[in-house]
Amino acid sequence: MGIDRRSSAFGKPGTAKADPRPLSDKNFFNGCIRNIIAYASTHSYPYALSPKVLTSPTGKDFAQLAFWLFQRFDPTLKAFGKVEDEVPLFFKRLNYPFQLSKSALFAVGSPHSWPSVLAALAWLVELLNYDDRAEDAAGSQFDEKQRSERQFFLYASTTYRYFLAGDDPKAQAADDEMLGQFRERQAVLLQSNQALKQSIEGLAAEVEDMRRQPSPLAAAQAAKQEVLADQRKFQEVIAGNQAQRASLQKKLEERQADLEAKRAALAAVRADNDLLAARVAGQALSKADVNRMVAERQKQKNLLEGVVSQRESLQQRLYQAEVQLESCLNGLEERLRQYHASCHRLGLLPASAKRAAGVAYELSLNRGANAQTELLSGDIKGVVRPGLLSLRERYRLRGRELAEDGLVLREQLDAAREANSERLEELAALKRQVSAAEERHRGLKEALESDIAAIGGHADKIKGEVSCLRNAMLSKLLDAEEKLRAATAEHEATSRRCAAEVEELNRSVMAAAELLLQHAGSMRSGIQDLAAAVGGITAEVQAAEQMVAH
């Protein structure tokens, strides 16, 4: 944090006035200590700091803390003079609204002077906290578009300042930095675009899978229909078993009543037998009487055995009916368990579940029921069946909406693919244009290089001829008068040939210059060098003419 960023905090010192803060209040004193310790602990204070130290600090502790806080305002602050001189001056620069006397700083840890100094340090901490929050808000209040525009504005202003200052290296560095940011942003956007494409493809695949897979609602409805069919079958079996049980119970009661009557008759017969036995014991029996009594006894015994056998048969049938009823109840209980599992899987149980909508879908089996209507605890016809039908209709509508959303997503995916293919085609066309431009540039460059090489060879040839002429004129200087006419003629021919060659060279140079100008002026420096070379050749030719003239 530089002092230049806080220029708004500096101003003309305010008029000294009384401090309205409760400096003698213990809660205010402890609050200032907590705020200072909290700020120091979160901003890497390099020295030990505790409530005990801030309650009664030494001069060294105060100097270290004050210097550290001042450096938070001005990182360029390297030296610290006398505390009693520097501290009030710095607080005045910060426009601290209250007077901080030097006498309070001479005895900084004393009970009568320390509260006001501590309040001033707490004011510094509040100012620093406000500055941190302002920086955070300034960094987060822009969206991506505004942040990009802000960065470009800063780039434009910075490069324009460098341009006005004539600092081309810094301007180029700023251009390279902005180009790197644009390329990074382009890479991020391409990556985001690729991620969106992959997300769209994943969503399309999920939609396609959802279309191919059977609907869970249809499976649940089929399972429900199967459970309802089994329930009806079991209800019919239970109703038949209950009717059979009632019939068997009635027959058992009748047989038991017959058995009781026969037991009573047997008891009466036994009583009669005892009476008769007693009477017979007191009478003299004949052989015919004995035979008759034996036959009667056998008859009664046979009758008793028949009754006992019939009773056992009725008890066996009753046991079998009870076993069959228990098996039916167990089967119904298993179907109820499967029904409850399906309800839990679909989120219909308990009644407070998300999809139950307050409807009690739970059913329980009453094994001690005496009638078919009392066998299950829930209202199937009035509550359960209408609720399931309503749920089925709701999910059918939801499935139709999901299918429509899938169609919309597919259309969006097709549009994105078409746009992507168009961008790829445009990119391929641009690449072809760039390749063609590079090929034309390469051809023009080669042609220019060949022309420059030819012109250079021709210039060398002219230089050689001029050198030969110069050497010949020097060697034949003694007989110049005899060969003056021949030399003059040769000079005139050479001059005409040179003029023609220079003219031809000028035309070639102009043609090359026109080609270079069409190529966006990239070879302008080469043309200037070539013009300089032609000027040198012309000068040499003129020098040769002057020498021949002399």
Coordinates of C-alpha atoms in Angstrom, one line a residue:
M1 CA 0.0 0.0 0.0
G2 CA 1.6 3.3 -1.1
I3 CA 1.0 6.7 0.4
D4 CA 0.0 8.0 -3.1
R5 CA -3.1 5.7 -3.0
R6 CA -4.3 7.5 0.2
S7 CA -4.0 11.0 -1.0
S8 CA -7.7 11.5 -0.1
A9 CA -6.9 10.8 3.5
F10 CA -4.5 13.7 3.7
G11 CA -5.6 17.3 4.0
K12 CA -5.4 20.4 6.2
P13 CA -5.3 19.5 9.9
G14 CA -8.6 20.0 11.5
T15 CA -9.2 22.3 14.4
A16 CA -8.3 20.7 17.7
K17 CA -11.3 19.7 19.7
A18 CA -12.3 17.5 22.6
D19 CA -12.3 13.8 22.1
P20 CA -15.9 12.5 22.6
R21 CA -14.9 8.9 22.8
P22 CA -15.2 7.2 26.2
L23 CA -11.4 6.8 26.7
S24 CA -11.8 5.9 30.4
D25 CA -14.4 3.2 29.7
K26 CA -12.9 -0.3 30.2
N27 CA -15.0 -1.9 27.5
F28 CA -13.9 0.8 24.9
F29 CA -10.3 0.3 26.0
N30 CA -10.5 -3.5 25.6
G31 CA -12.3 -3.1 22.3
C32 CA -9.4 -1.0 20.9
I33 CA -6.9 -3.6 22.0
R34 CA -8.9 -6.4 20.3
N35 CA -9.2 -4.5 17.1
I36 CA -5.4 -3.7 17.0
I37 CA -4.5 -7.4 17.8
A38 CA -6.9 -8.7 15.2
Y39 CA -5.5 -6.5 12.4
A40 CA -1.9 -7.2 13.4
S41 CA -2.5 -11.0 13.5
T42 CA -4.1 -11.0 10.0
H43 CA -1.4 -8.7 8.4
S44 CA 1.8 -10.5 9.6
Y45 CA 2.9 -8.2 12.5
P46 CA 6.6 -9.2 13.0
Y47 CA 6.7 -8.8 16.8
A48 CA 4.9 -10.4 19.8
L49 CA 1.7 -8.6 20.6
S50 CA -0.8 -9.5 23.4
P51 CA -3.5 -7.8 25.5
K52 CA -0.9 -7.6 28.3
V53 CA 1.5 -5.7 26.1
L54 CA -1.1 -3.2 24.9
T55 CA -2.5 -2.7 28.4
S56 CA 0.8 -1.0 29.5
P57 CA 3.3 -1.0 26.7
T58 CA 6.9 0.1 26.9
G59 CA 8.3 2.9 24.7
K60 CA 9.9 0.3 22.4
D61 CA 6.7 -1.7 22.0
F62 CA 4.8 1.5 21.0
A63 CA 7.5 2.6 18.6
Q64 CA 7.6 -0.8 16.9
L65 CA 3.8 -0.9 16.5
A66 CA 3.5 2.8 15.4
F67 CA 6.3 2.4 12.8
W68 CA 4.7 -0.8 11.4
L69 CA 1.3 0.9 11.1
F70 CA 2.9 4.0 9.4
Q71 CA 4.6 1.6 7.0
R72 CA 1.2 0.1 6.1
F73 CA 0.4 3.7 4.9
D74 CA 3.7 4.5 3.3
P75 CA 5.9 1.5 2.4
T76 CA 8.7 3.9 1.4
L77 CA 9.1 4.9 5.0
K78 CA 12.5 3.6 6.0
A79 CA 13.6 5.6 9.1
F80 CA 11.8 6.7 12.2
G81 CA 13.1 9.7 14.2
K82 CA 12.0 10.7 17.6
V83 CA 8.6 9.2 18.6
E84 CA 7.3 12.4 20.2
D85 CA 8.1 14.4 16.9
E86 CA 7.3 11.9 14.2
V87 CA 4.0 10.5 15.5
P88 CA 2.0 13.7 15.9
L89 CA 3.3 14.9 12.5
F90 CA 2.1 11.7 10.8
F91 CA -1.3 11.9 12.5
K92 CA -1.6 15.5 11.3
R93 CA -0.8 14.4 7.8
L94 CA -3.6 11.9 8.1
N95 CA -6.0 14.6 9.3
Y96 CA -6.5 13.0 12.7
P97 CA -9.3 15.0 14.2
F98 CA -7.9 15.2 17.8
Q99 CA -4.8 16.7 19.3
L100 CA -2.0 14.2 20.2
S101 CA 0.3 15.9 22.7
K102 CA 4.1 15.2 23.0
S103 CA 3.8 14.9 26.7
A104 CA 1.5 11.8 26.2
L105 CA 4.2 10.3 24.0
F106 CA 7.0 10.9 26.5
A107 CA 5.3 8.6 29.0
V108 CA 3.4 6.5 26.5
G109 CA 2.5 3.6 28.9
S110 CA 1.2 5.6 31.8
P111 CA -2.4 5.1 32.8
H112 CA -3.4 8.8 32.2
S113 CA -1.8 9.2 28.7
W114 CA -2.0 5.7 27.2
P115 CA -5.9 5.5 26.6
S116 CA -5.8 8.5 24.2
V117 CA -2.7 7.2 22.3
L118 CA -4.4 3.7 22.1
A119 CA -7.5 5.3 20.7
A120 CA -5.4 7.0 18.0
L121 CA -3.8 3.7 17.1
A122 CA -7.3 2.1 16.9
W123 CA -8.3 5.0 14.6
L124 CA -5.3 4.1 12.3
V125 CA -6.4 0.4 12.3
E126 CA -10.0 1.4 11.3
L127 CA -8.6 3.6 8.5
L128 CA -6.5 0.7 7.3
N129 CA -9.4 -1.8 7.4
Y130 CA -11.5 0.7 5.5
D131 CA -8.8 0.9 2.8
D132 CA -8.6 -2.9 2.5
R133 CA -12.4 -3.2 2.1
A134 CA -12.3 -0.4 -0.5
E135 CA -9.7 -2.2 -2.5
D136 CA -11.6 -5.5 -2.3
A137 CA -14.8 -3.7 -3.5
A138 CA -12.9 -2.0 -6.3
G139 CA -11.6 -5.4 -7.5
S140 CA -14.9 -7.2 -7.3
Q141 CA -17.5 -4.6 -8.5
F142 CA -16.8 -5.2 -12.2
D143 CA -18.1 -8.0 -14.3
E144 CA -16.0 -9.6 -17.0
K145 CA -17.0 -7.2 -19.7
Q146 CA -16.4 -4.1 -17.6
R147 CA -13.1 -5.5 -16.3
S148 CA -12.0 -6.1 -19.9
E149 CA -12.9 -2.5 -20.9
R150 CA -11.1 -1.2 -17.9
Q151 CA -8.0 -3.1 -18.7
F152 CA -8.1 -1.9 -22.3
F153 CA -8.6 1.7 -21.1
L154 CA -5.6 1.3 -18.8
Y155 CA -3.6 -0.2 -21.7
A156 CA -4.5 2.6 -24.1
S157 CA -3.7 5.3 -21.6
T158 CA -0.4 3.7 -20.6
T159 CA 0.8 3.2 -24.2
Y160 CA -0.3 6.7 -25.1
R161 CA 1.7 8.1 -22.2
Y162 CA 4.7 6.1 -23.3
F163 CA 4.2 7.4 -26.9
L164 CA 4.1 11.0 -25.7
A165 CA 7.3 10.3 -23.7
G166 CA 9.0 8.6 -26.7
D167 CA 9.6 5.5 -24.7
D168 CA 9.2 2.9 -27.5
P169 CA 10.6 -0.2 -25.5
K170 CA 8.0 0.3 -22.7
A171 CA 5.2 0.8 -25.3
Q172 CA 6.3 -2.4 -27.1
A173 CA 6.4 -4.2 -23.7
A174 CA 2.8 -3.0 -23.0
D175 CA 1.7 -4.1 -26.4
D176 CA 3.2 -7.6 -25.9
E177 CA 1.6 -7.8 -22.5
M178 CA -1.8 -6.9 -23.8
L179 CA -1.4 -9.3 -26.7
G180 CA -0.5 -12.1 -24.2
Q181 CA -3.6 -11.2 -22.2
F182 CA -5.8 -11.4 -25.3
R183 CA -4.3 -14.7 -26.2
E184 CA -4.8 -16.1 -22.7
R185 CA -8.4 -14.9 -22.8
Q186 CA -8.9 -16.4 -26.2
A187 CA -7.5 -19.7 -24.9
V188 CA -9.8 -19.5 -21.9
L189 CA -12.8 -18.8 -24.2
L190 CA -11.9 -21.6 -26.5
Q191 CA -11.6 -24.0 -23.5
S192 CA -14.9 -22.7 -22.1
N193 CA -16.5 -23.2 -25.6
Q194 CA -15.1 -26.7 -25.7
A195 CA -16.4 -27.5 -22.2
L196 CA -19.8 -26.1 -23.2
K197 CA -19.8 -28.3 -26.3
Q198 CA -18.8 -31.4 -24.2
S199 CA -21.6 -30.5 -21.7
I200 CA -24.1 -30.2 -24.5
E201 CA -23.0 -33.5 -25.9
G202 CA -23.2 -35.1 -22.5
L203 CA -26.7 -33.7 -22.0
A204 CA -27.8 -34.9 -25.4
A205 CA -26.4 -38.4 -24.6
E206 CA -28.2 -38.4 -21.3
V207 CA -31.4 -37.3 -23.0
E208 CA -30.9 -40.1 -25.6
D209 CA -30.3 -42.6 -22.8
M210 CA -33.4 -41.5 -21.0
R211 CA -35.4 -41.9 -24.2
R212 CA -34.0 -45.4 -24.9
Q213 CA -34.4 -46.6 -21.3
P214 CA -37.8 -47.7 -20.0
S215 CA -39.6 -45.1 -17.9
P216 CA -39.3 -45.7 -14.1
L217 CA -42.9 -44.6 -13.8
A218 CA -44.0 -47.3 -16.3
A219 CA -42.0 -49.9 -14.4
A220 CA -43.5 -48.7 -11.1
Q221 CA -47.0 -48.7 -12.7
A222 CA -46.5 -52.3 -14.0
A223 CA -45.2 -53.4 -10.5
K224 CA -48.2 -51.6 -9.0
Q225 CA -50.6 -53.4 -11.3
E226 CA -48.9 -56.7 -10.5
V227 CA -49.2 -56.0 -6.8
L228 CA -52.8 -55.0 -7.1
A229 CA -53.6 -58.2 -9.1
D230 CA -51.8 -60.3 -6.5
Q231 CA -53.6 -58.4 -3.8
R232 CA -57.0 -59.1 -5.5
K233 CA -56.1 -62.8 -5.8
F234 CA -55.0 -63.0 -2.2
Q235 CA -58.1 -61.1 -1.1
E236 CA -60.2 -63.7 -3.0
V237 CA -58.2 -66.6 -1.5
I238 CA -58.5 -65.0 2.0
A239 CA -62.2 -64.5 1.5
G240 CA -62.6 -68.1 0.4
N241 CA -60.4 -69.3 3.3
Q242 CA -62.4 -67.2 5.7
A243 CA -65.7 -68.5 4.4
Q244 CA -64.3 -72.1 4.6
R245 CA -62.9 -71.3 8.1
A246 CA -66.3 -70.0 9.2
S247 CA -68.0 -73.1 7.8
L248 CA -65.4 -75.4 9.5
Q249 CA -65.7 -73.4 12.7
K250 CA -69.4 -73.8 12.6
K251 CA -69.1 -77.5 11.9
L252 CA -66.5 -77.8 14.7
E253 CA -68.9 -76.1 17.1
E254 CA -71.7 -78.4 16.0
R255 CA -69.4 -81.4 16.4
Q256 CA -68.2 -80.1 19.8
A257 CA -71.8 -79.7 20.8
D258 CA -72.5 -83.2 19.6
L259 CA -69.4 -84.4 21.4
E260 CA -70.6 -82.7 24.6
A261 CA -74.0 -84.2 24.2
K262 CA -72.5 -87.6 23.6
R263 CA -70.2 -87.2 26.6
A264 CA -73.2 -86.3 28.6
A265 CA -75.0 -89.3 27.2
L266 CA -71.9 -91.4 27.9
A267 CA -71.8 -90.1 31.4
A268 CA -75.5 -91.0 31.7
V269 CA -74.8 -94.4 30.2
R270 CA -71.9 -95.0 32.6
A271 CA -74.1 -93.9 35.4
D272 CA -76.7 -96.3 34.2
N273 CA -74.1 -99.0 33.8
D274 CA -72.8 -98.4 37.3
L275 CA -76.4 -98.4 38.5
L276 CA -77.1 -101.6 36.5
A277 CA -73.8 -103.1 37.6
A278 CA -74.7 -102.4 41.2
R279 CA -78.2 -103.8 40.6
V280 CA -76.7 -106.8 38.8
A281 CA -74.3 -107.3 41.6
G282 CA -77.2 -107.6 43.9
Q283 CA -79.1 -109.9 41.6
A284 CA -78.4 -113.2 40.2
L285 CA -77.5 -113.1 36.5
S286 CA -78.3 -115.7 34.0
K287 CA -76.0 -116.5 31.1
A288 CA -78.4 -114.9 28.6
D289 CA -78.3 -111.6 30.6
V290 CA -74.5 -111.6 30.6
N291 CA -74.3 -112.2 26.8
R292 CA -76.8 -109.4 26.2
M293 CA -74.8 -107.0 28.4
V294 CA -71.5 -107.9 26.6
A295 CA -73.2 -107.2 23.2
E296 CA -74.5 -103.9 24.4
R297 CA -71.1 -102.9 25.8
Q298 CA -69.4 -103.7 22.5
K299 CA -72.0 -101.7 20.6
Q300 CA -71.5 -98.7 22.8
K301 CA -67.7 -99.1 22.4
N302 CA -67.9 -99.1 18.6
L303 CA -70.2 -96.1 18.7
L304 CA -67.6 -94.2 20.9
E305 CA -64.7 -95.1 18.6
G306 CA -66.7 -93.7 15.6
V307 CA -67.3 -90.4 17.4
V308 CA -63.7 -90.1 18.4
S309 CA -62.5 -90.8 14.8
Q310 CA -64.9 -88.2 13.5
R311 CA -63.6 -85.7 16.0
E312 CA -60.0 -86.3 15.0
S313 CA -60.9 -85.9 11.3
L314 CA -62.6 -82.6 12.0
Q315 CA -59.5 -81.4 14.0
Q316 CA -57.2 -82.4 11.1
R317 CA -59.3 -80.5 8.6
L318 CA -59.3 -77.4 10.9
Y319 CA -55.5 -77.6 11.3
Q320 CA -55.1 -77.8 7.5
A321 CA -57.4 -74.8 7.0
E322 CA -55.4 -72.8 9.6
V323 CA -52.1 -73.7 7.9
Q324 CA -53.4 -72.7 4.5
L325 CA -54.7 -69.4 6.0
E326 CA -51.3 -68.7 7.5
S327 CA -49.6 -69.4 4.2
C328 CA -52.0 -66.9 2.4
L329 CA -51.4 -64.3 5.1
N330 CA -47.6 -64.8 4.8
G331 CA -47.9 -64.4 1.0
L332 CA -49.9 -61.2 1.4
E333 CA -47.4 -59.9 3.9
E334 CA -44.6 -60.5 1.4
R335 CA -46.6 -58.6 -1.3
L336 CA -47.1 -55.8 1.2
R337 CA -43.3 -55.7 1.9
Q338 CA -42.6 -55.5 -1.9
Y339 CA -45.2 -52.7 -2.2
H340 CA -43.6 -50.8 0.7
A341 CA -40.2 -51.2 -0.8
S342 CA -41.4 -49.8 -4.1
C343 CA -43.1 -46.9 -2.3
H344 CA -39.8 -46.1 -0.5
R345 CA -37.9 -46.3 -3.8
L346 CA -40.3 -43.9 -5.4
G347 CA -40.3 -41.6 -2.4
L348 CA -43.9 -42.2 -1.4
L349 CA -43.3 -43.3 2.2
P350 CA -43.7 -41.9 4.7
A351 CA -46.6 -39.5 4.2
S352 CA -44.1 -36.6 4.7
A353 CA -42.0 -37.7 1.8
K354 CA -41.4 -35.4 -1.2
R355 CA -43.6 -37.2 -3.6
A356 CA -46.2 -38.5 -1.2
A357 CA -47.9 -35.0 -0.9
G358 CA -49.3 -35.9 2.4
V359 CA -51.1 -39.1 1.2
A360 CA -50.7 -42.1 3.5
Y361 CA -49.7 -44.9 1.1
E362 CA -48.6 -47.2 4.0
L363 CA -50.7 -50.4 4.5
S364 CA -50.5 -52.9 7.4
L365 CA -51.8 -56.4 7.7
N366 CA -54.2 -57.3 10.5
R367 CA -53.8 -61.0 11.1
G368 CA -56.5 -61.1 13.7
A369 CA -59.2 -59.6 11.4
N370 CA -62.6 -61.2 11.4
A371 CA -63.7 -59.8 8.0
Q372 CA -62.0 -59.1 4.6
T373 CA -62.5 -55.3 5.0
E374 CA -60.5 -55.4 8.3
L375 CA -57.6 -57.3 6.8
L376 CA -55.7 -54.1 5.6
S377 CA -55.4 -50.9 7.6
G378 CA -55.4 -48.4 4.7
D379 CA -58.1 -47.1 2.5
I380 CA -57.1 -48.6 -0.9
K381 CA -60.1 -47.6 -3.0
G382 CA -60.5 -44.1 -1.4
V383 CA -56.9 -43.0 -0.8
V384 CA -54.2 -45.2 -2.1
R385 CA -55.5 -45.9 -5.6
P386 CA -56.5 -42.3 -6.4
G387 CA -53.2 -41.0 -5.1
L388 CA -51.2 -43.5 -7.3
L389 CA -53.3 -42.6 -10.3
S390 CA -52.7 -38.9 -9.8
L391 CA -49.0 -39.5 -9.3
R392 CA -48.9 -41.6 -12.6
E393 CA -50.6 -38.8 -14.5
R394 CA -48.3 -36.2 -13.0
Y395 CA -45.2 -38.1 -14.0
R396 CA -46.6 -38.8 -17.5
L397 CA -46.9 -35.1 -18.0
R398 CA -43.4 -34.6 -16.6
G399 CA -42.1 -37.2 -19.0
R400 CA -43.7 -35.3 -21.9
E401 CA -42.2 -32.0 -20.7
L402 CA -38.7 -33.7 -20.5
A403 CA -39.1 -35.1 -24.0
E404 CA -40.0 -31.6 -25.3
D405 CA -36.9 -30.1 -23.4
G406 CA -34.8 -32.8 -25.0
L407 CA -36.0 -31.8 -28.4
V408 CA -35.2 -28.1 -27.6
L409 CA -31.7 -29.2 -26.4
R410 CA -31.2 -31.2 -29.6
E411 CA -32.2 -28.2 -31.7
Q412 CA -29.7 -26.1 -29.8
L413 CA -27.0 -28.7 -30.2
D414 CA -27.6 -28.8 -34.0
A415 CA -27.5 -25.0 -34.2
A416 CA -24.3 -25.0 -32.2
R417 CA -22.8 -27.7 -34.5
E418 CA -23.8 -25.7 -37.6
A419 CA -22.3 -22.5 -36.2
N420 CA -19.1 -24.4 -35.3
S421 CA -18.9 -25.9 -38.8
E422 CA -19.4 -22.4 -40.3
R423 CA -16.6 -21.1 -38.1
L424 CA -14.3 -24.0 -39.2
E425 CA -15.1 -23.3 -42.8
E426 CA -14.3 -19.6 -42.3
L427 CA -11.1 -20.5 -40.5
A428 CA -10.1 -22.8 -43.4
A429 CA -10.8 -20.1 -45.9
L430 CA -8.7 -17.6 -43.9
K431 CA -5.9 -20.2 -43.7
R432 CA -6.1 -20.6 -47.5
Q433 CA -6.0 -16.8 -48.0
V434 CA -3.0 -16.6 -45.6
S435 CA -1.2 -19.4 -47.5
A436 CA -1.9 -17.6 -50.9
A437 CA -0.7 -14.3 -49.5
E438 CA 2.5 -15.9 -48.2
E439 CA 3.1 -17.6 -51.6
R440 CA 2.6 -14.3 -53.4
H441 CA 5.0 -12.6 -50.9
R442 CA 7.5 -15.4 -51.4
G443 CA 7.3 -15.0 -55.2
L444 CA 7.7 -11.2 -55.1
K445 CA 10.6 -11.5 -52.7
E446 CA 12.4 -14.0 -54.9
A447 CA 11.7 -11.8 -58.0
L448 CA 13.0 -8.7 -56.2
E449 CA 16.1 -10.5 -55.0
S450 CA 16.8 -11.8 -58.5
D451 CA 16.4 -8.3 -59.9
I452 CA 18.6 -6.8 -57.3
A453 CA 21.3 -9.5 -58.0
A454 CA 21.1 -8.7 -61.7
I455 CA 21.3 -5.0 -61.1
G456 CA 24.3 -5.6 -58.8
G457 CA 26.1 -7.7 -61.4
H458 CA 25.5 -5.2 -64.1
A459 CA 26.8 -2.4 -61.8
D460 CA 29.9 -4.5 -61.2
K461 CA 30.4 -5.0 -64.9
I462 CA 30.1 -1.2 -65.4
K463 CA 32.6 -0.6 -62.7
G464 CA 35.0 -3.1 -64.3
E465 CA 34.7 -1.4 -67.7
V466 CA 35.3 2.0 -66.1
S467 CA 38.3 0.6 -64.3
C468 CA 39.7 -0.8 -67.6
L469 CA 39.2 2.5 -69.3
R470 CA 40.9 4.3 -66.5
N471 CA 43.9 1.9 -66.6
A472 CA 44.0 2.2 -70.4
M473 CA 43.9 6.0 -70.3
L474 CA 46.7 6.0 -67.7
S475 CA 48.9 3.6 -69.7
K476 CA 48.4 5.5 -73.0
L477 CA 48.7 9.0 -71.5
L478 CA 51.9 9.6 -73.5
D479 CA 50.3 8.9 -76.8
A480 CA 47.0 10.5 -75.9
E481 CA 47.2 13.0 -78.8
E482 CA 47.5 10.2 -81.4
K483 CA 44.6 8.3 -80.0
L484 CA 42.5 11.3 -78.8
R485 CA 40.1 11.0 -81.7
A486 CA 39.8 7.2 -81.2
A487 CA 39.4 7.7 -77.4
T488 CA 36.8 10.5 -77.9
A489 CA 34.8 8.2 -80.2
E490 CA 35.1 5.3 -77.8
H491 CA 34.2 7.7 -74.9
E492 CA 31.1 8.9 -76.8
A493 CA 30.1 5.3 -77.5
T494 CA 30.7 4.3 -73.9
S495 CA 28.8 7.3 -72.7
R496 CA 25.8 6.5 -74.9
R497 CA 25.9 2.9 -73.8
C498 CA 26.2 3.9 -70.2
A499 CA 23.3 6.4 -70.6
A500 CA 21.2 3.7 -72.1
E501 CA 22.2 1.2 -69.4
V502 CA 21.5 3.9 -66.7
E503 CA 18.2 4.6 -68.3
E504 CA 17.4 0.9 -68.4
L505 CA 18.6 0.6 -64.8
N506 CA 16.4 3.5 -63.8
R507 CA 13.4 1.8 -65.4
S508 CA 14.2 -1.5 -63.6
V509 CA 14.6 0.4 -60.4
M510 CA 11.3 2.2 -60.8
A511 CA 9.6 -1.1 -61.7
A512 CA 11.1 -2.7 -58.6
A513 CA 10.0 0.3 -56.6
E514 CA 6.4 0.0 -57.8
L515 CA 6.5 -3.7 -56.8
L516 CA 7.9 -2.8 -53.4
L517 CA 5.2 -0.1 -52.9
Q518 CA 2.5 -2.7 -53.7
H519 CA 4.0 -5.0 -51.1
A520 CA 3.1 -2.5 -48.4
G521 CA 6.5 -0.7 -48.4
S522 CA 8.4 -3.5 -46.7
M523 CA 11.4 -3.2 -49.1
R524 CA 11.7 0.6 -49.0
S525 CA 15.1 0.6 -47.3
G526 CA 16.4 -1.7 -50.0
I527 CA 15.2 0.6 -52.7
Q528 CA 17.0 3.5 -51.0
D529 CA 20.2 1.5 -50.9
L530 CA 19.8 0.6 -54.5
A531 CA 19.2 4.3 -55.5
A532 CA 22.4 5.2 -53.5
A533 CA 24.3 2.5 -55.5
V534 CA 23.0 3.9 -58.8
G535 CA 24.0 7.4 -57.7
G536 CA 27.5 6.1 -56.9
I537 CA 27.8 4.4 -60.3
T538 CA 26.6 7.6 -62.0
A539 CA 29.2 9.6 -60.0
E540 CA 31.9 7.2 -61.0
V541 CA 30.8 7.5 -64.7
Q542 CA 30.8 11.3 -64.4
A543 CA 34.3 11.1 -62.8
A544 CA 35.4 8.9 -65.6
E545 CA 34.0 11.4 -68.2
Q546 CA 35.8 14.3 -66.4
M547 CA 39.1 12.3 -66.5
V548 CA 38.6 11.5 -70.2
A549 CA 37.8 15.2 -70.9
H550 CA 41.0 16.2 -69.1

